[in-house]
Amino acid sequence: MSKKTALIVGAIIAIVVIYALNNGKQQASGASATGCKVTVTADVLNAREAADGNAKVVGKYLRDAQFDALPGVQNGFRKVADAKWVAAEFTQPVAGSAC
C-alpha cells in the first residue's frame, strides 16, 4: 500500500470514529438545546405566530410529537421558535426536561 493510500484510509477511519463518538453522545444525552422539550397531548395542536389564540396559524403538530420549546409560559402559550407559539395546556414537558 502506498503512503498516500495509507494516509487517506487513516483519515477516513479517524472521521468515522469521531462521528461515531459524537453521535453517541448526542443520542445518549437526549438533551434539548433550550433545556425544555415537550410532547403534544392534543390530537392536533396549532402553532401561532404570537402568544394569542386569535393569532395566525403558522404550523401544526400531531399528538405525541416532541419538540424543543423555551422554558416558561406567557399568556397561556409556550414559545417554540421565533414567531411560533403553542397553547401550553396541550403540551406536557418530557421527563427530565427543564420547562
JSON list of C-alpha atoms in Angstrom, two decimals:
[
{"chain": "A", "resi": 1, "resn": "MET", "atom": "CA", "xyz": [0.00, 0.00, 0.00]},
{"chain": "A", "resi": 2, "resn": "SER", "atom": "CA", "xyz": [1.41, 3.40, -0.90]},
{"chain": "A", "resi": 3, "resn": "LYS", "atom": "CA", "xyz": [1.97, 6.13, 1.67]},
{"chain": "A", "resi": 4, "resn": "LYS", "atom": "CA", "xyz": [-0.74, 8.29, 0.05]},
{"chain": "A", "resi": 5, "resn": "THR", "atom": "CA", "xyz": [-3.32, 5.48, 0.21]},
{"chain": "A", "resi": 6, "resn": "ALA", "atom": "CA", "xyz": [-2.45, 4.77, 3.86]},
{"chain": "A", "resi": 7, "resn": "LEU", "atom": "CA", "xyz": [-2.96, 8.45, 4.76]},
{"chain": "A", "resi": 8, "resn": "ILE", "atom": "CA", "xyz": [-6.34, 8.56, 3.02]},
{"chain": "A", "resi": 9, "resn": "VAL", "atom": "CA", "xyz": [-7.52, 5.35, 4.70]},
{"chain": "A", "resi": 10, "resn": "GLY", "atom": "CA", "xyz": [-6.30, 6.64, 8.08]},
{"chain": "A", "resi": 11, "resn": "ALA", "atom": "CA", "xyz": [-8.13, 9.95, 7.61]},
{"chain": "A", "resi": 12, "resn": "ILE", "atom": "CA", "xyz": [-11.37, 8.16, 6.70]},
{"chain": "A", "resi": 13, "resn": "ILE", "atom": "CA", "xyz": [-11.12, 5.92, 9.75]},
{"chain": "A", "resi": 14, "resn": "ALA", "atom": "CA", "xyz": [-10.47, 8.93, 12.00]},
{"chain": "A", "resi": 15, "resn": "ILE", "atom": "CA", "xyz": [-13.53, 10.74, 10.61]},
{"chain": "A", "resi": 16, "resn": "VAL", "atom": "CA", "xyz": [-15.74, 7.69, 11.14]},
{"chain": "A", "resi": 17, "resn": "VAL", "atom": "CA", "xyz": [-14.52, 7.26, 14.74]},
{"chain": "A", "resi": 18, "resn": "ILE", "atom": "CA", "xyz": [-15.04, 10.96, 15.58]},
{"chain": "A", "resi": 19, "resn": "TYR", "atom": "CA", "xyz": [-18.53, 10.90, 14.03]},
{"chain": "A", "resi": 20, "resn": "ALA", "atom": "CA", "xyz": [-19.49, 7.74, 15.94]},
{"chain": "A", "resi": 21, "resn": "LEU", "atom": "CA", "xyz": [-18.29, 9.17, 19.26]},
{"chain": "A", "resi": 22, "resn": "ASN", "atom": "CA", "xyz": [-20.12, 12.48, 18.79]},
{"chain": "A", "resi": 23, "resn": "ASN", "atom": "CA", "xyz": [-23.30, 10.82, 17.53]},
{"chain": "A", "resi": 24, "resn": "GLY", "atom": "CA", "xyz": [-23.36, 8.52, 20.55]},
{"chain": "A", "resi": 25, "resn": "LYS", "atom": "CA", "xyz": [-23.03, 11.44, 22.96]},
{"chain": "A", "resi": 26, "resn": "GLN", "atom": "CA", "xyz": [-25.92, 13.31, 21.33]},
{"chain": "A", "resi": 27, "resn": "GLN", "atom": "CA", "xyz": [-28.23, 10.31, 21.41]},
{"chain": "A", "resi": 28, "resn": "ALA", "atom": "CA", "xyz": [-27.30, 9.36, 24.96]},
{"chain": "A", "resi": 29, "resn": "SER", "atom": "CA", "xyz": [-27.92, 12.82, 26.40]},
{"chain": "A", "resi": 30, "resn": "GLY", "atom": "CA", "xyz": [-31.31, 13.37, 24.74]},
{"chain": "A", "resi": 31, "resn": "ALA", "atom": "CA", "xyz": [-30.93, 16.95, 25.91]},
{"chain": "A", "resi": 32, "resn": "SER", "atom": "CA", "xyz": [-32.71, 19.83, 24.31]},
{"chain": "A", "resi": 33, "resn": "ALA", "atom": "CA", "xyz": [-30.77, 22.88, 23.20]},
{"chain": "A", "resi": 34, "resn": "THR", "atom": "CA", "xyz": [-33.15, 25.00, 25.32]},
{"chain": "A", "resi": 35, "resn": "GLY", "atom": "CA", "xyz": [-33.35, 22.58, 28.24]},
{"chain": "A", "resi": 36, "resn": "CYS", "atom": "CA", "xyz": [-37.08, 22.21, 27.62]},
{"chain": "A", "resi": 37, "resn": "LYS", "atom": "CA", "xyz": [-38.67, 19.52, 25.46]},
{"chain": "A", "resi": 38, "resn": "VAL", "atom": "CA", "xyz": [-42.43, 18.92, 25.28]},
{"chain": "A", "resi": 39, "resn": "THR", "atom": "CA", "xyz": [-44.86, 16.32, 23.94]},
{"chain": "A", "resi": 40, "resn": "VAL", "atom": "CA", "xyz": [-48.18, 17.24, 22.28]},
{"chain": "A", "resi": 41, "resn": "THR", "atom": "CA", "xyz": [-51.24, 15.95, 24.15]},
{"chain": "A", "resi": 42, "resn": "ALA", "atom": "CA", "xyz": [-53.93, 17.22, 21.74]},
{"chain": "A", "resi": 43, "resn": "ASP", "atom": "CA", "xyz": [-54.93, 15.41, 18.53]},
{"chain": "A", "resi": 44, "resn": "VAL", "atom": "CA", "xyz": [-53.75, 18.44, 16.53]},
{"chain": "A", "resi": 45, "resn": "LEU", "atom": "CA", "xyz": [-52.01, 21.45, 18.07]},
{"chain": "A", "resi": 46, "resn": "ASN", "atom": "CA", "xyz": [-51.89, 24.73, 16.16]},
{"chain": "A", "resi": 47, "resn": "ALA", "atom": "CA", "xyz": [-48.70, 26.78, 16.26]},
{"chain": "A", "resi": 48, "resn": "ARG", "atom": "CA", "xyz": [-49.43, 30.51, 16.12]},
{"chain": "A", "resi": 49, "resn": "GLU", "atom": "CA", "xyz": [-47.27, 33.50, 15.23]},
{"chain": "A", "resi": 50, "resn": "ALA", "atom": "CA", "xyz": [-47.96, 35.15, 18.61]},
{"chain": "A", "resi": 51, "resn": "ALA", "atom": "CA", "xyz": [-48.99, 34.16, 22.13]},
{"chain": "A", "resi": 52, "resn": "ASP", "atom": "CA", "xyz": [-52.65, 34.74, 21.29]},
{"chain": "A", "resi": 53, "resn": "GLY", "atom": "CA", "xyz": [-55.42, 32.28, 20.43]},
{"chain": "A", "resi": 54, "resn": "ASN", "atom": "CA", "xyz": [-56.53, 34.57, 17.60]},
{"chain": "A", "resi": 55, "resn": "ALA", "atom": "CA", "xyz": [-53.07, 34.91, 16.04]},
{"chain": "A", "resi": 56, "resn": "LYS", "atom": "CA", "xyz": [-52.37, 33.49, 12.58]},
{"chain": "A", "resi": 57, "resn": "VAL", "atom": "CA", "xyz": [-51.75, 29.71, 12.46]},
{"chain": "A", "resi": 58, "resn": "VAL", "atom": "CA", "xyz": [-48.21, 29.08, 11.16]},
{"chain": "A", "resi": 59, "resn": "GLY", "atom": "CA", "xyz": [-47.96, 25.32, 11.68]},
{"chain": "A", "resi": 60, "resn": "LYS", "atom": "CA", "xyz": [-49.47, 22.23, 13.26]},
{"chain": "A", "resi": 61, "resn": "TYR", "atom": "CA", "xyz": [-48.22, 19.41, 15.47]},
{"chain": "A", "resi": 62, "resn": "LEU", "atom": "CA", "xyz": [-49.85, 15.98, 15.83]},
{"chain": "A", "resi": 63, "resn": "ARG", "atom": "CA", "xyz": [-50.42, 14.05, 19.08]},
{"chain": "A", "resi": 64, "resn": "ASP", "atom": "CA", "xyz": [-47.22, 12.65, 20.63]},
{"chain": "A", "resi": 65, "resn": "ALA", "atom": "CA", "xyz": [-44.95, 14.94, 18.57]},
{"chain": "A", "resi": 66, "resn": "GLN", "atom": "CA", "xyz": [-41.93, 16.04, 20.62]},
{"chain": "A", "resi": 67, "resn": "PHE", "atom": "CA", "xyz": [-40.02, 19.26, 20.09]},
{"chain": "A", "resi": 68, "resn": "ASP", "atom": "CA", "xyz": [-37.84, 21.83, 21.84]},
{"chain": "A", "resi": 69, "resn": "ALA", "atom": "CA", "xyz": [-39.52, 24.78, 23.49]},
{"chain": "A", "resi": 70, "resn": "LEU", "atom": "CA", "xyz": [-38.45, 27.68, 25.65]},
{"chain": "A", "resi": 71, "resn": "PRO", "atom": "CA", "xyz": [-38.97, 27.34, 29.40]},
{"chain": "A", "resi": 72, "resn": "GLY", "atom": "CA", "xyz": [-41.84, 29.36, 30.80]},
{"chain": "A", "resi": 73, "resn": "VAL", "atom": "CA", "xyz": [-45.33, 30.24, 29.64]},
{"chain": "A", "resi": 74, "resn": "GLN", "atom": "CA", "xyz": [-46.69, 33.60, 28.51]},
{"chain": "A", "resi": 75, "resn": "ASN", "atom": "CA", "xyz": [-50.42, 34.29, 28.28]},
{"chain": "A", "resi": 76, "resn": "GLY", "atom": "CA", "xyz": [-51.05, 30.50, 28.31]},
{"chain": "A", "resi": 77, "resn": "PHE", "atom": "CA", "xyz": [-48.66, 29.89, 25.40]},
{"chain": "A", "resi": 78, "resn": "ARG", "atom": "CA", "xyz": [-45.21, 28.35, 25.17]},
{"chain": "A", "resi": 79, "resn": "LYS", "atom": "CA", "xyz": [-42.70, 29.73, 22.63]},
{"chain": "A", "resi": 80, "resn": "VAL", "atom": "CA", "xyz": [-41.18, 27.06, 20.39]},
{"chain": "A", "resi": 81, "resn": "ALA", "atom": "CA", "xyz": [-39.38, 29.25, 17.82]},
{"chain": "A", "resi": 82, "resn": "ASP", "atom": "CA", "xyz": [-39.30, 32.82, 16.55]},
{"chain": "A", "resi": 83, "resn": "ALA", "atom": "CA", "xyz": [-42.91, 33.81, 15.83]},
{"chain": "A", "resi": 84, "resn": "LYS", "atom": "CA", "xyz": [-44.12, 30.30, 16.76]},
{"chain": "A", "resi": 85, "resn": "TRP", "atom": "CA", "xyz": [-46.19, 29.67, 19.89]},
{"chain": "A", "resi": 86, "resn": "VAL", "atom": "CA", "xyz": [-48.36, 26.75, 21.06]},
{"chain": "A", "resi": 87, "resn": "ALA", "atom": "CA", "xyz": [-51.04, 26.53, 23.76]},
{"chain": "A", "resi": 88, "resn": "ALA", "atom": "CA", "xyz": [-49.21, 25.28, 26.86]},
{"chain": "A", "resi": 89, "resn": "GLU", "atom": "CA", "xyz": [-52.25, 23.36, 28.13]},
{"chain": "A", "resi": 90, "resn": "PHE", "atom": "CA", "xyz": [-51.85, 20.91, 25.19]},
{"chain": "A", "resi": 91, "resn": "THR", "atom": "CA", "xyz": [-48.19, 20.16, 25.86]},
{"chain": "A", "resi": 92, "resn": "GLN", "atom": "CA", "xyz": [-46.52, 18.04, 28.52]},
{"chain": "A", "resi": 93, "resn": "PRO", "atom": "CA", "xyz": [-42.85, 18.50, 29.44]},
{"chain": "A", "resi": 94, "resn": "VAL", "atom": "CA", "xyz": [-40.77, 15.39, 28.69]},
{"chain": "A", "resi": 95, "resn": "ALA", "atom": "CA", "xyz": [-39.47, 13.70, 31.86]},
{"chain": "A", "resi": 96, "resn": "GLY", "atom": "CA", "xyz": [-36.23, 15.30, 33.00]},
{"chain": "A", "resi": 97, "resn": "SER", "atom": "CA", "xyz": [-36.87, 18.39, 30.89]},
{"chain": "A", "resi": 98, "resn": "ALA", "atom": "CA", "xyz": [-36.37, 21.86, 32.42]},
{"chain": "A", "resi": 99, "resn": "CYS", "atom": "CA", "xyz": [-39.60, 23.53, 31.40]}
]
